[in-house]
PDB file of C-alpha atoms in Angstrom:
ATOM      1  CA  MET A 128     117.434  82.661  99.953  1.00  0.00           C
ATOM      2  CA  ILE A 129     115.452  84.855 102.083  1.00  0.00           C
ATOM      3  CA  GLU A 130     112.382  83.551 103.475  1.00  0.00           C
ATOM      4  CA  VAL A 131     109.754  86.587 105.019  1.00  0.00           C
ATOM      5  CA  ARG A 132     107.288  85.489 107.505  1.00  0.00           C
ATOM      6  CA  PRO A 133     105.674  86.004 110.748  1.00  0.00           C
ATOM      7  CA  THR A 134     108.017  86.374 114.015  1.00  0.00           C
ATOM      8  CA  GLU A 135     107.613  83.441 116.314  1.00  0.00           C
ATOM      9  CA  GLN A 136     108.161  83.129 120.099  1.00  0.00           C
ATOM     10  CA  THR A 137     111.358  81.458 118.981  1.00  0.00           C
ATOM     11  CA  ASP A 138     112.457  84.667 116.780  1.00  0.00           C
ATOM     12  CA  ILE A 139     112.549  86.964 119.936  1.00  0.00           C
ATOM     13  CA  GLU A 140     116.711  86.052 120.837  1.00  0.00           C
ATOM     14  CA  GLN A 141     117.528  86.180 117.678  1.00  0.00           C
ATOM     15  CA  ILE A 142     116.001  89.838 116.921  1.00  0.00           C
ATOM     16  CA  ARG A 143     117.435  91.256 120.375  1.00  0.00           C
ATOM     17  CA  ASN A 144     120.847  90.538 118.866  1.00  0.00           C
ATOM     18  CA  LEU A 145     119.760  91.857 115.604  1.00  0.00           C
ATOM     19  CA  TYR A 146     119.237  95.334 117.290  1.00  0.00           C
ATOM     20  CA  ALA A 147     122.216  95.398 119.498  1.00  0.00           C
ATOM     21  CA  GLY A 148     123.737  95.505 116.235  1.00  0.00           C
ATOM     22  CA  THR A 149     126.009  98.411 115.812  1.00  0.00           C
ATOM     23  CA  LYS A 150     124.502  99.808 112.535  1.00  0.00           C
ATOM     24  CA  ALA A 151     121.090  97.971 112.992  1.00  0.00           C
ATOM     25  CA  GLN A 152     120.778 100.124 117.025  1.00  0.00           C
ATOM     26  CA  ALA A 153     122.421 103.493 115.527  1.00  0.00           C
ATOM     27  CA  GLY A 154     119.859 103.521 112.676  1.00  0.00           C
ATOM     28  CA  THR A 155     116.629 102.956 114.574  1.00  0.00           C
ATOM     29  CA  LEU A 156     114.816 104.609 118.009  1.00  0.00           C
ATOM     30  CA  GLN A 157     116.359 101.505 119.882  1.00  0.00           C
ATOM     31  CA  LEU A 158     118.510 101.755 122.779  1.00  0.00           C
ATOM     32  CA  PRO A 159     121.889 100.077 123.205  1.00  0.00           C
ATOM     33  CA  LEU A 160     122.108  96.738 125.217  1.00  0.00           C
ATOM     34  CA  PRO A 161     118.541  95.563 124.586  1.00  0.00           C
ATOM     35  CA  SER A 162     117.460  93.408 127.691  1.00  0.00           C
ATOM     36  CA  LEU A 163     116.043  90.069 126.338  1.00  0.00           C
ATOM     37  CA  ALA A 164     112.549  90.779 128.578  1.00  0.00           C
ATOM     38  CA  MET A 165     112.009  94.037 127.040  1.00  0.00           C
ATOM     39  CA  TRP A 166     111.933  92.189 123.390  1.00  0.00           C
ATOM     40  CA  GLN A 167     110.271  89.589 124.923  1.00  0.00           C
ATOM     41  CA  LYS A 168     107.447  91.518 126.503  1.00  0.00           C
ATOM     42  CA  ARG A 169     107.207  93.654 123.580  1.00  0.00           C
ATOM     43  CA  LEU A 170     107.050  90.621 121.102  1.00  0.00           C
ATOM     44  CA  THR A 171     104.253  88.421 122.999  1.00  0.00           C
ATOM     45  CA  ASP A 172     100.811  88.685 122.802  1.00  0.00           C
ATOM     46  CA  MET A 173     101.219  91.996 120.034  1.00  0.00           C
ATOM     47  CA  PRO A 174      97.979  93.864 119.264  1.00  0.00           C
ATOM     48  CA  SER A 175      95.595  92.769 116.544  1.00  0.00           C
ATOM     49  CA  ASN A 176      96.859  95.880 114.473  1.00  0.00           C
ATOM     50  CA  VAL A 177     100.665  95.386 114.770  1.00  0.00           C
ATOM     51  CA  HIS A 178     102.153  93.205 112.476  1.00  0.00           C
ATOM     52  CA  SER A 179     105.829  91.676 113.095  1.00  0.00           C
ATOM     53  CA  LEU A 180     107.202  89.936 110.226  1.00  0.00           C
ATOM     54  CA  VAL A 181     111.249  88.609 110.169  1.00  0.00           C
ATOM     55  CA  ALA A 182     113.339  87.404 106.779  1.00  0.00           C
ATOM     56  CA  GLU A 183     115.277  84.490 107.240  1.00  0.00           C
ATOM     57  CA  LEU A 184     118.294  83.352 105.746  1.00  0.00           C
ATOM     58  CA  ASP A 185     119.473  79.477 106.715  1.00  0.00           C
ATOM     59  CA  GLY A 186     118.026  79.306 110.089  1.00  0.00           C
ATOM     60  CA  ARG A 187     119.365  82.913 110.969  1.00  0.00           C
ATOM     61  CA  ILE A 188     117.038  86.349 111.687  1.00  0.00           C
ATOM     62  CA  VAL A 189     117.921  88.986 109.034  1.00  0.00           C
ATOM     63  CA  GLY A 190     116.041  91.129 109.455  1.00  0.00           C
ATOM     64  CA  GLN A 191     112.856  92.415 111.236  1.00  0.00           C
ATOM     65  CA  LEU A 192     110.476  94.731 110.102  1.00  0.00           C
ATOM     66  CA  GLY A 193     106.874  96.206 112.278  1.00  0.00           C
ATOM     67  CA  LEU A 194     103.934  97.177 110.545  1.00  0.00           C
ATOM     68  CA  VAL A 195     101.354  99.172 112.662  1.00  0.00           C
ATOM     69  CA  VAL A 196      97.887  99.688 111.352  1.00  0.00           C
ATOM     70  CA  GLU A 197      96.575 102.935 112.912  1.00  0.00           C
ATOM     71  CA  GLU A 198      93.738 102.518 115.046  1.00  0.00           C
ATOM     72  CA  ASN A 199      91.870 105.974 114.439  1.00  0.00           C
ATOM     73  CA  PRO A 200      88.850 105.313 112.493  1.00  0.00           C
ATOM     74  CA  ARG A 201      89.414 108.363 110.068  1.00  0.00           C
ATOM     75  CA  ARG A 202      93.398 107.304 109.651  1.00  0.00           C
ATOM     76  CA  LYS A 203      92.967 103.085 109.612  1.00  0.00           C
ATOM     77  CA  HIS A 204      93.913 103.276 106.153  1.00  0.00           C
ATOM     78  CA  VAL A 205      97.433 103.930 107.419  1.00  0.00           C
ATOM     79  CA  ALA A 206     100.501 102.073 108.627  1.00  0.00           C
ATOM     80  CA  ASN A 207     103.825 102.845 110.192  1.00  0.00           C
ATOM     81  CA  VAL A 208     106.593 100.948 109.423  1.00  0.00           C
ATOM     82  CA  GLY A 209     109.938 100.234 111.303  1.00  0.00           C
ATOM     83  CA  MET A 210     112.411  97.713 110.251  1.00  0.00           C
ATOM     84  CA  ALA A 211     115.796  96.817 110.823  1.00  0.00           C
ATOM     85  CA  VAL A 212     118.664  94.376 109.065  1.00  0.00           C
ATOM     86  CA  HIS A 213     120.795  92.569 110.361  1.00  0.00           C
ATOM     87  CA  ASP A 214     124.938  94.511 110.235  1.00  0.00           C
ATOM     88  CA  ASP A 215     126.216  91.627 109.193  1.00  0.00           C
ATOM     89  CA  TYR A 216     123.759  91.385 106.271  1.00  0.00           C
ATOM     90  CA  GLN A 217     123.103  94.790 105.325  1.00  0.00           C
ATOM     91  CA  GLY A 218     123.565  95.209 101.930  1.00  0.00           C
ATOM     92  CA  GLN A 219     122.464  91.779 100.632  1.00  0.00           C
ATOM     93  CA  GLY A 220     118.812  92.300 100.222  1.00  0.00           C
ATOM     94  CA  VAL A 221     117.894  91.779 102.621  1.00  0.00           C
ATOM     95  CA  GLY A 222     115.581  95.283 103.547  1.00  0.00           C
ATOM     96  CA  ALA A 223     114.561  95.095  99.884  1.00  0.00           C
ATOM     97  CA  THR A 224     112.406  91.802 100.421  1.00  0.00           C
ATOM     98  CA  ILE A 225     111.263  92.075 103.588  1.00  0.00           C
ATOM     99  CA  LEU A 226     110.213  95.426 103.256  1.00  0.00           C
ATOM    100  CA  ALA A 227     108.272  94.296  99.616  1.00  0.00           C
ATOM    101  CA  ALA A 228     106.309  91.609 101.706  1.00  0.00           C
ATOM    102  CA  ALA A 229     105.111  94.384 104.286  1.00  0.00           C
ATOM    103  CA  ILE A 230     103.963  96.744 101.256  1.00  0.00           C
ATOM    104  CA  ASP A 231     101.870  93.413  99.569  1.00  0.00           C
ATOM    105  CA  LEU A 232     100.998  92.531 103.080  1.00  0.00           C
ATOM    106  CA  ALA A 233      99.838  96.683 103.296  1.00  0.00           C
ATOM    107  CA  GLU A 234      98.171  96.635  99.914  1.00  0.00           C
ATOM    108  CA  ASN A 235      96.859  93.665  99.099  1.00  0.00           C
ATOM    109  CA  TRP A 236      95.449  92.472 102.323  1.00  0.00           C
ATOM    110  CA  LEU A 237      94.760  95.025 104.752  1.00  0.00           C
ATOM    111  CA  ASN A 238      93.642  97.589 102.737  1.00  0.00           C
ATOM    112  CA  ILE A 239      96.321  99.896 103.419  1.00  0.00           C
ATOM    113  CA  ARG A 240      96.406 103.375 101.323  1.00  0.00           C
ATOM    114  CA  ARG A 241      99.350 104.744 102.939  1.00  0.00           C
ATOM    115  CA  ILE A 242     102.663 103.969 104.566  1.00  0.00           C
ATOM    116  CA  GLU A 243     104.311 105.944 106.488  1.00  0.00           C
ATOM    117  CA  LEU A 244     108.045 106.340 107.645  1.00  0.00           C
ATOM    118  CA  THR A 245     110.445 108.049 109.131  1.00  0.00           C
ATOM    119  CA  VAL A 246     114.673 107.946 108.450  1.00  0.00           C
ATOM    120  CA  TYR A 247     117.914 108.914 109.732  1.00  0.00           C
ATOM    121  CA  ILE A 248     118.946 111.659 106.663  1.00  0.00           C
ATOM    122  CA  ASP A 249     122.302 110.582 107.249  1.00  0.00           C
ATOM    123  CA  ASN A 250     120.868 106.717 106.474  1.00  0.00           C
ATOM    124  CA  GLU A 251     121.840 106.647 102.507  1.00  0.00           C
ATOM    125  CA  ALA A 252     121.140 103.571 102.056  1.00  0.00           C
ATOM    126  CA  GLY A 253     117.536 103.302 103.414  1.00  0.00           C
ATOM    127  CA  ILE A 254     116.410 106.754 102.079  1.00  0.00           C
ATOM    128  CA  ALA A 255     117.599 104.917  98.563  1.00  0.00           C
ATOM    129  CA  LEU A 256     115.912 101.721  99.286  1.00  0.00           C
ATOM    130  CA  TYR A 257     112.450 103.328 100.335  1.00  0.00           C
ATOM    131  CA  LYS A 258     112.867 105.501  96.715  1.00  0.00           C
ATOM    132  CA  LYS A 259     112.936 102.123  95.163  1.00  0.00           C
ATOM    133  CA  LEU A 260     109.851 100.771  96.452  1.00  0.00           C
ATOM    134  CA  GLY A 261     108.023 104.163  95.639  1.00  0.00           C
ATOM    135  CA  PHE A 262     108.265 106.096  99.107  1.00  0.00           C
ATOM    136  CA  VAL A 263     108.526 110.233  99.036  1.00  0.00           C
ATOM    137  CA  GLU A 264     110.190 112.404 101.125  1.00  0.00           C
ATOM    138  CA  GLU A 265     107.278 114.806 102.542  1.00  0.00           C
ATOM    139  CA  GLY A 266     109.745 116.759 105.005  1.00  0.00           C
ATOM    140  CA  ILE A 267     112.341 117.035 107.647  1.00  0.00           C
ATOM    141  CA  ALA A 268     112.290 116.042 111.216  1.00  0.00           C
ATOM    142  CA  THR A 269     115.000 118.335 113.175  1.00  0.00           C
ATOM    143  CA  GLN A 270     116.378 117.135 116.002  1.00  0.00           C
ATOM    144  CA  PHE A 271     114.012 114.037 115.752  1.00  0.00           C
ATOM    145  CA  ALA A 272     115.988 111.927 117.921  1.00  0.00           C
ATOM    146  CA  TYR A 273     118.913 111.426 119.905  1.00  0.00           C
ATOM    147  CA  ARG A 274     121.710 109.435 119.055  1.00  0.00           C
ATOM    148  CA  ASN A 275     125.210 108.959 120.319  1.00  0.00           C
ATOM    149  CA  GLY A 276     125.773 112.109 122.113  1.00  0.00           C
ATOM    150  CA  GLU A 277     123.777 114.173 119.305  1.00  0.00           C
ATOM    151  CA  PHE A 278     120.303 114.961 117.847  1.00  0.00           C
ATOM    152  CA  VAL A 279     119.838 113.911 114.639  1.00  0.00           C
ATOM    153  CA  ASP A 280     117.227 114.906 111.683  1.00  0.00           C
ATOM    154  CA  ALA A 281     114.863 112.974 110.072  1.00  0.00           C
ATOM    155  CA  LEU A 282     113.237 112.509 106.802  1.00  0.00           C
ATOM    156  CA  TYR A 283     109.399 111.900 106.903  1.00  0.00           C
ATOM    157  CA  MET A 284     108.529 109.571 104.542  1.00  0.00           C
ATOM    158  CA  ALA A 285     105.479 107.985 102.936  1.00  0.00           C
ATOM    159  CA  LYS A 286     104.364 105.597 100.246  1.00  0.00           C
ATOM    160  CA  VAL A 287     100.359 106.064  98.864  1.00  0.00           C
ATOM    161  CA  ARG A 288      98.476 103.805  97.043  1.00  0.00           C
ATOM    162  CA  HIS A 289      96.411 105.849  94.561  1.00  0.00           C
ATOM    163  CA  ILE A 290      93.069 103.727  93.234  1.00  0.00           C
TER     164      ILE A 290
END
């Protein structure tokens, strides 16, 4: 059973290894060969508007998600999400489980009405997952990022909770 919980200091090495995976790294803005020191700095003493979750299966970190609540007073109802699933566990429900937990946290506990994300246009599995959980496409960012020697477009997607 996949357990979603807050990130702990003891998770950092496994998170670094998760993002070092070929598929996980290519689907995010992370650079190859991530250092342990960089991840320790990133995940230690996070600001109060940043929520880091992990998905754990049989003692192994198989997914990580960051939810960042906007600090601008006029956008405090908005959060941005970024996530990755370990290469060996993609397509097994890890992404859906951790994203559903983040949506619950955002909407039912943090009073977030809009969750935003970007996803590379060639990430068909990610796009399908986001649509399944209520995200809609809002636009295309041309040449959004440089990946493996070429520019890649991304979709802007959002999930808006109407009250």
